Coordinates of N, CA and C and ligand atoms in Angstrom, one line a residue:
M1350 N -36.2 -13.4 -30.7 CA -35.9 -13.7 -29.3 C -36.8 -12.8 -28.4
L1351 N -37.5 -13.3 -27.5 CA -38.3 -12.5 -26.6 C -37.4 -11.8 -25.6
R1352 N -37.7 -10.5 -25.2 CA -36.9 -9.8 -24.3 C -36.9 -10.4 -22.9
S1353 N -35.7 -10.7 -22.4 CA -35.5 -11.1 -21.0 C -34.9 -10.0 -20.2
P1354 N -35.7 -9.5 -19.3 CA -35.2 -8.3 -18.5 C -34.0 -8.7 -17.7
K1355 N -33.8 -10.0 -17.4 CA -32.6 -10.4 -16.6 C -31.4 -10.8 -17.4
S1356 N -31.4 -10.4 -18.7 CA -30.2 -10.7 -19.5 C -29.4 -9.5 -19.8
V1357 N -28.1 -9.7 -19.9 CA -27.2 -8.5 -20.0 C -26.3 -8.8 -21.3
L1358 N -26.2 -7.8 -22.1 CA -25.2 -7.9 -23.2 C -24.0 -7.1 -22.8
L1359 N -22.9 -7.8 -22.8 CA -21.6 -7.2 -22.5 C -20.8 -7.0 -23.9
L1360 N -20.5 -5.7 -24.2 CA -19.8 -5.4 -25.4 C -18.4 -4.9 -25.2
S1361 N -17.5 -5.4 -25.9 CA -16.1 -4.9 -25.8 C -15.6 -4.4 -27.1
G1362 N -15.0 -3.2 -27.1 CA -14.6 -2.6 -28.3 C -13.1 -2.9 -28.7
P1363 N -12.6 -2.1 -29.6 CA -11.3 -2.4 -30.3 C -10.1 -2.5 -29.3
N1364 N -9.3 -3.5 -29.7 CA -8.0 -3.7 -29.0 C -8.2 -4.4 -27.6
L1365 N -9.4 -4.6 -27.2 CA -9.6 -5.3 -25.9 C -9.4 -6.8 -26.1
D1366 N -9.3 -7.3 -27.3 CA -9.0 -8.7 -27.5 C -7.6 -9.0 -27.2
I1367 N -6.7 -8.0 -27.1 CA -5.3 -8.2 -26.8 C -5.0 -7.8 -25.4
L1368 N -6.0 -7.6 -24.5 CA -5.7 -7.3 -23.1 C -4.8 -8.4 -22.6
G1369 N -4.0 -8.1 -21.6 CA -3.0 -9.0 -21.1 C -1.7 -8.8 -21.7
E1370 N -1.7 -8.5 -23.0 CA -0.4 -8.2 -23.7 C -0.3 -6.7 -24.0
R1371 N -1.4 -6.1 -24.0 CA -1.5 -4.7 -24.4 C -1.2 -3.7 -23.2
E1372 N -0.2 -3.0 -23.2 CA 0.1 -2.0 -22.2 C -0.3 -2.5 -20.8
P1373 N 0.3 -3.6 -20.3 CA -0.2 -4.1 -19.0 C -0.1 -3.2 -17.9
E1374 N 0.8 -2.2 -18.0 CA 1.0 -1.2 -16.9 C -0.2 -0.3 -16.8
V1375 N -1.0 -0.2 -17.9 CA -2.2 0.7 -17.9 C -3.4 -0.2 -17.7
Y1376 N -3.5 -1.3 -18.4 CA -4.7 -2.1 -18.5 C -4.7 -3.4 -17.7
G1377 N -3.5 -3.7 -17.1 CA -3.4 -4.9 -16.2 C -3.0 -6.1 -17.0
Q1378 N -2.8 -7.2 -16.2 CA -2.3 -8.5 -16.8 C -3.5 -9.4 -17.3
Q1379 N -4.7 -9.1 -16.9 CA -5.8 -10.0 -17.2 C -6.2 -9.9 -18.6
T1380 N -6.5 -11.1 -19.1 CA -7.0 -11.2 -20.5 C -8.5 -10.8 -20.5
L1381 N -9.0 -10.5 -21.7 CA -10.5 -10.2 -21.8 C -11.3 -11.4 -21.3
E1382 N -10.8 -12.6 -21.7 CA -11.6 -13.8 -21.2 C -11.7 -13.8 -19.7
E1383 N -10.7 -13.4 -19.0 CA -10.7 -13.4 -17.5 C -11.7 -12.3 -17.0
H1384 N -11.7 -11.2 -17.7 CA -12.7 -10.1 -17.3 C -14.1 -10.6 -17.5
V1385 N -14.3 -11.3 -18.7 CA -15.7 -11.8 -19.0 C -16.1 -12.9 -18.0
S1386 N -15.1 -13.7 -17.6 CA -15.5 -14.8 -16.6 C -15.9 -14.1 -15.3
A1387 N -15.2 -13.1 -14.9 CA -15.5 -12.4 -13.7 C -16.9 -11.8 -13.8
A1388 N -17.2 -11.2 -15.0 CA -18.6 -10.6 -15.2 C -19.6 -11.7 -15.2
R1389 N -19.4 -12.9 -15.8 CA -20.3 -14.0 -15.8 C -20.6 -14.5 -14.4
L1390 N -19.6 -14.6 -13.6 CA -19.7 -15.1 -12.2 C -20.6 -14.1 -11.4
A1391 N -20.3 -12.8 -11.6 CA -21.1 -11.8 -10.8 C -22.5 -11.9 -11.3
A1392 N -22.7 -12.0 -12.6 CA -24.1 -12.1 -13.2 C -24.8 -13.3 -12.6
A1393 N -24.2 -14.4 -12.6 CA -24.9 -15.6 -12.1 C -25.2 -15.4 -10.6
G1394 N -24.4 -14.8 -9.9 CA -24.7 -14.5 -8.5 C -25.8 -13.6 -8.3
R1395 N -26.2 -12.8 -9.3 CA -27.3 -11.9 -9.2 C -28.5 -12.4 -10.0
G1396 N -28.4 -13.6 -10.5 CA -29.6 -14.2 -11.2 C -29.7 -13.6 -12.6
L1397 N -28.6 -13.1 -13.2 CA -28.6 -12.6 -14.5 C -27.9 -13.5 -15.5
T1398 N -28.3 -13.5 -16.7 CA -27.5 -14.2 -17.8 C -26.7 -13.1 -18.5
L1399 N -25.6 -13.5 -19.0 CA -24.7 -12.5 -19.7 C -24.1 -13.1 -21.0
D1400 N -24.3 -12.4 -22.1 CA -23.6 -12.8 -23.3 C -22.6 -11.7 -23.6
H1401 N -21.5 -12.1 -24.3 CA -20.4 -11.2 -24.6 C -20.1 -11.2 -26.1
L1402 N -19.8 -10.0 -26.5 CA -19.3 -9.9 -27.9 C -18.1 -8.8 -27.9
Q1403 N -17.0 -9.2 -28.5 CA -15.9 -8.3 -28.7 C -15.8 -8.0 -30.2
S1404 N -15.6 -6.8 -30.6 CA -15.3 -6.5 -32.0 C -14.4 -5.3 -32.1
N1405 N -13.5 -5.4 -33.2 CA -12.7 -4.2 -33.5 C -13.4 -3.3 -34.5
A1406 N -14.6 -3.7 -34.9 CA -15.3 -3.0 -36.0 C -16.5 -2.2 -35.4
E1407 N -16.6 -1.0 -35.7 CA -17.7 -0.1 -35.2 C -19.0 -0.6 -35.6
H1408 N -19.2 -1.0 -36.9 CA -20.5 -1.4 -37.4 C -21.0 -2.7 -36.7
V1409 N -20.1 -3.6 -36.3 CA -20.5 -4.8 -35.6 C -21.1 -4.5 -34.3
L1410 N -20.5 -3.5 -33.6 CA -21.0 -3.1 -32.3 C -22.3 -2.4 -32.4
V1411 N -22.4 -1.6 -33.4 CA -23.7 -0.8 -33.7 C -24.8 -1.8 -33.9
E1412 N -24.5 -2.8 -34.8 CA -25.5 -3.8 -35.1 C -25.9 -4.7 -33.9
A1413 N -24.9 -5.0 -33.0 CA -25.2 -5.8 -31.8 C -26.1 -4.9 -30.9
I1414 N -25.9 -3.6 -30.8 CA -26.8 -2.8 -30.0 C -28.2 -2.8 -30.6
H1415 N -28.3 -2.7 -31.9 CA -29.6 -2.7 -32.5 C -30.3 -4.0 -32.1
E1416 N -29.6 -5.1 -32.2 CA -30.2 -6.4 -32.0 C -30.6 -6.6 -30.5
A1417 N -29.9 -5.9 -29.7 CA -30.2 -6.0 -28.2 C -31.5 -5.4 -27.9
R1418 N -32.0 -4.5 -28.7 CA -33.3 -3.8 -28.5 C -34.3 -4.9 -28.5
G1419 N -35.1 -5.1 -27.5 CA -36.2 -6.1 -27.5 C -35.6 -7.5 -27.1
S1420 N -34.3 -7.6 -26.8 CA -33.8 -8.9 -26.5 C -33.2 -8.9 -25.1
Y1421 N -32.4 -7.8 -24.8 CA -31.7 -7.8 -23.5 C -32.2 -6.7 -22.6
G1422 N -32.1 -7.0 -21.3 CA -32.6 -6.0 -20.3 C -31.6 -4.9 -20.1
A1423 N -30.3 -5.1 -20.3 CA -29.3 -4.1 -20.1 C -28.1 -4.3 -20.9
I1424 N -27.3 -3.3 -21.1 CA -26.1 -3.4 -21.9 C -24.9 -2.8 -21.0
I1425 N -23.8 -3.6 -20.9 CA -22.6 -3.1 -20.4 C -21.6 -3.0 -21.5
I1426 N -21.0 -1.8 -21.7 CA -20.1 -1.6 -22.8 C -18.8 -1.0 -22.4
N1427 N -17.7 -1.6 -22.8 CA -16.4 -0.9 -22.8 C -16.1 -0.6 -24.3
P1428 N -16.4 0.7 -24.7 CA -16.3 1.0 -26.1 C -14.8 1.2 -26.5
A1429 N -13.9 1.1 -25.6 CA -12.5 1.3 -25.8 C -12.3 2.7 -26.6
A1430 N -11.5 2.7 -27.6 CA -11.2 4.0 -28.3 C -12.4 4.6 -28.9
F1431 N -13.5 3.8 -29.2 CA -14.7 4.4 -29.8 C -15.4 5.3 -28.8
T1432 N -15.1 5.1 -27.5 CA -15.6 6.0 -26.4 C -15.5 7.5 -26.8
H1433 N -14.4 7.8 -27.4 CA -14.0 9.2 -27.6 C -14.5 9.8 -28.9
Y1434 N -15.0 9.0 -29.8 CA -15.5 9.7 -31.0 C -16.6 9.0 -31.8
S1435 N -17.1 7.9 -31.3 CA -18.1 7.2 -32.1 C -19.5 7.7 -31.8
W1436 N -19.9 8.6 -32.6 CA -21.3 9.1 -32.5 C -22.3 8.0 -33.0
A1437 N -21.8 7.1 -33.8 CA -22.6 5.9 -34.3 C -23.0 5.1 -33.1
I1438 N -22.0 4.8 -32.2 CA -22.3 4.0 -31.0 C -23.2 4.8 -30.0
H1439 N -22.9 6.1 -29.9 CA -23.8 7.0 -29.1 C -25.2 6.9 -29.6
D1440 N -25.5 7.0 -30.9 CA -26.8 7.0 -31.4 C -27.5 5.7 -31.2
A1441 N -26.8 4.6 -31.4 CA -27.3 3.3 -31.3 C -27.7 3.0 -29.8
L1442 N -26.9 3.4 -28.9 CA -27.2 3.3 -27.4 C -28.4 4.1 -27.0
A1443 N -28.5 5.3 -27.6 CA -29.6 6.2 -27.3 C -31.0 5.5 -27.7
A1444 N -30.9 4.6 -28.7 CA -32.2 4.0 -29.1 C -32.4 2.7 -28.3
F1445 N -31.5 2.3 -27.4 CA -31.7 1.1 -26.5 C -32.5 1.6 -25.3
D1446 N -33.6 0.8 -24.9 CA -34.5 1.3 -23.9 C -34.3 0.7 -22.5
G1447 N -33.1 0.2 -22.2 CA -32.8 -0.3 -20.9 C -31.5 0.4 -20.4
P1448 N -31.1 0.0 -19.1 CA -29.9 0.6 -18.6 C -28.6 0.3 -19.4
V1449 N -27.7 1.3 -19.5 CA -26.5 1.1 -20.1 C -25.4 1.5 -19.2
V1450 N -24.4 0.6 -18.9 CA -23.3 0.9 -18.0 C -22.0 0.9 -18.9
E1451 N -21.4 2.1 -18.9 CA -20.1 2.3 -19.6 C -19.0 1.8 -18.6
V1452 N -18.1 1.0 -19.1 CA -17.0 0.5 -18.2 C -15.6 0.8 -18.8
H1453 N -14.7 1.2 -18.0 CA -13.3 1.3 -18.5 C -12.4 0.7 -17.4
L1454 N -11.4 0.0 -17.9 CA -10.4 -0.5 -16.9 C -9.6 0.6 -16.3
S1455 N -9.1 1.5 -17.2 CA -8.3 2.7 -16.7 C -9.3 3.8 -16.4
N1456 N -8.7 4.9 -15.9 CA -9.6 6.1 -15.6 C -9.3 7.1 -16.7
P1457 N -10.0 7.1 -17.8 CA -9.7 8.0 -18.9 C -9.7 9.5 -18.5
A1458 N -10.4 9.9 -17.4 CA -10.5 11.3 -17.0 C -9.1 11.7 -16.4
G1459 N -8.2 10.8 -16.1 CA -6.9 11.1 -15.6 C -5.8 10.9 -16.6
R1460 N -6.2 10.7 -17.8 CA -5.2 10.4 -18.8 C -5.1 11.5 -19.9
E1461 N -4.6 11.2 -21.1 CA -4.5 12.2 -22.1 C -5.8 13.0 -22.3
Q1462 N -5.6 14.2 -22.7 CA -6.8 15.1 -22.9 C -7.8 14.5 -23.9
W1463 N -7.3 13.9 -24.9 CA -8.3 13.3 -25.9 C -9.2 12.2 -25.3
R1464 N -8.7 11.6 -24.3 CA -9.4 10.5 -23.6 C -10.5 11.0 -22.7
R1465 N -10.4 12.3 -22.4 CA -11.3 12.9 -21.3 C -12.7 13.2 -21.8
T1466 N -12.9 13.1 -23.2 CA -14.2 13.2 -23.7 C -14.8 11.8 -24.0
S1467 N -16.0 11.6 -23.5 CA -16.7 10.4 -23.8 C -18.0 10.8 -24.5
V1468 N -18.2 10.3 -25.8 CA -19.4 10.6 -26.4 C -20.5 9.5 -26.1
V1469 N -20.1 8.5 -25.3 CA -21.0 7.5 -24.8 C -21.6 7.9 -23.5
S1470 N -20.9 8.6 -22.6 CA -21.4 8.9 -21.3 C -22.7 9.6 -21.3
P1471 N -23.0 10.5 -22.3 CA -24.3 11.2 -22.3 C -25.5 10.2 -22.4
V1472 N -25.3 9.1 -23.0 CA -26.4 8.1 -23.2 C -26.2 6.9 -22.3
A1473 N -25.3 6.9 -21.4 CA -25.1 5.8 -20.4 C -25.9 6.2 -19.1
T1474 N -26.3 5.1 -18.4 CA -26.9 5.4 -17.1 C -25.9 5.8 -16.1
G1475 N -24.7 5.2 -16.3 CA -23.6 5.6 -15.4 C -22.3 4.9 -15.9
T1476 N -21.2 5.3 -15.3 CA -19.9 4.8 -15.8 C -19.1 4.3 -14.6
I1477 N -18.4 3.2 -14.8 CA -17.4 2.6 -13.9 C -16.1 2.7 -14.5
A1478 N -15.1 3.4 -13.9 CA -13.8 3.6 -14.6 C -12.7 3.7 -13.5
G1479 N -11.6 3.0 -13.9 CA -10.4 3.2 -13.1 C -10.3 2.1 -12.0
F1480 N -11.1 1.1 -12.0 CA -11.0 0.0 -11.0 C -10.4 -1.2 -11.5
G1481 N -9.8 -1.2 -12.7 CA -9.0 -2.3 -13.2 C -9.8 -3.6 -13.2
R1482 N -9.2 -4.6 -12.7 CA -9.8 -5.9 -12.7 C -11.1 -6.0 -12.0
E1483 N -11.4 -5.1 -11.1 CA -12.7 -5.1 -10.5 C -13.8 -4.5 -11.3
G1484 N -13.5 -3.8 -12.4 CA -14.4 -3.0 -13.2 C -15.6 -3.8 -13.7
Y1485 N -15.3 -5.0 -14.3 CA -16.4 -5.7 -15.0 C -17.4 -6.2 -13.9
R1486 N -16.9 -6.7 -12.8 CA -17.7 -7.2 -11.7 C -18.6 -6.0 -11.2
L1487 N -18.0 -4.8 -11.0 CA -18.7 -3.7 -10.5 C -19.8 -3.2 -11.5
A1488 N -19.5 -3.4 -12.8 CA -20.5 -3.0 -13.8 C -21.7 -3.9 -13.7
V1489 N -21.4 -5.2 -13.5 CA -22.5 -6.1 -13.3 C -23.4 -5.8 -12.1
E1490 N -22.7 -5.5 -11.0 CA -23.4 -5.2 -9.8 C -24.2 -3.9 -10.0
A1491 N -23.7 -3.0 -10.7 CA -24.5 -1.7 -11.0 C -25.7 -2.1 -11.8
V1492 N -25.6 -2.9 -12.8 CA -26.7 -3.3 -13.6 C -27.8 -4.0 -12.8
A1493 N -27.3 -5.0 -11.9 CA -28.2 -5.8 -11.1 C -29.0 -4.8 -10.2
A1494 N -28.3 -3.9 -9.6 CA -28.9 -2.9 -8.7 C -30.0 -2.1 -9.4
I1495 N -29.7 -1.7 -10.6 CA -30.7 -0.9 -11.4 C -31.9 -1.8 -11.8
L1496 N -31.6 -3.0 -12.2 CA -32.7 -3.9 -12.7 C -33.6 -4.3 -11.5
D1497 N -33.0 -4.3 -10.3 CA -33.8 -4.7 -9.1 C -34.7 -3.6 -8.6
T1498 N -34.5 -2.4 -9.1 CA -35.3 -1.3 -8.5 C -36.6 -1.1 -9.4
Ligands
DQA651 C1 -10.3 1.9 -22.2 C2 -9.9 3.4 -22.2 C3 -9.8 3.9 -23.7 O1 -9.3 5.3 -23.7 C4 -8.9 3.1 -24.5 O2 -8.9 3.6 -25.9 C5 -9.1 1.6 -24.4 C6 -9.5 1.1 -23.1 C7 -10.3 1.3 -20.8 O3 -10.9 0.3 -20.6 O4 -9.6 1.8 -19.9 O5 -9.0 0.9 -25.4 O6 -11.7 1.9 -22.6

């Protein structure tokens, strides 16, 4: 596949497939499908295409990031719990040559101590966290703004 600068790969990490049922007081009532639809709508409004992959397996996300090299213009990733310890995802993102936006529904910086470390942030262009259902839309807007410059 030829690289399309206007294409975005949205990646969702472990346990995000059960959003809506999972700790709704923390993560909201919306399903992952609803977040992805909001992201797709925002992307279409900015002339971007968006593909989505969710996996509970670290290696699947690492391989998707490898495949994104040379195919996608940008990556948006909610690494979920992998945020806090996956150096494999860190290293894979470091090898991606476009913008990377890290997104979280909650604000990990205001939660348990162990969530306050992100090993993804050092290789992300920026992070959107704590905006709940607005987060995925804002992440797409951030990517669109970066790709426009
Ligand atoms: C999360 C925050 C992480 O700490 C947690 O492990 C998740 C979801 C968020 O979107 O707020 O699974 O990434």
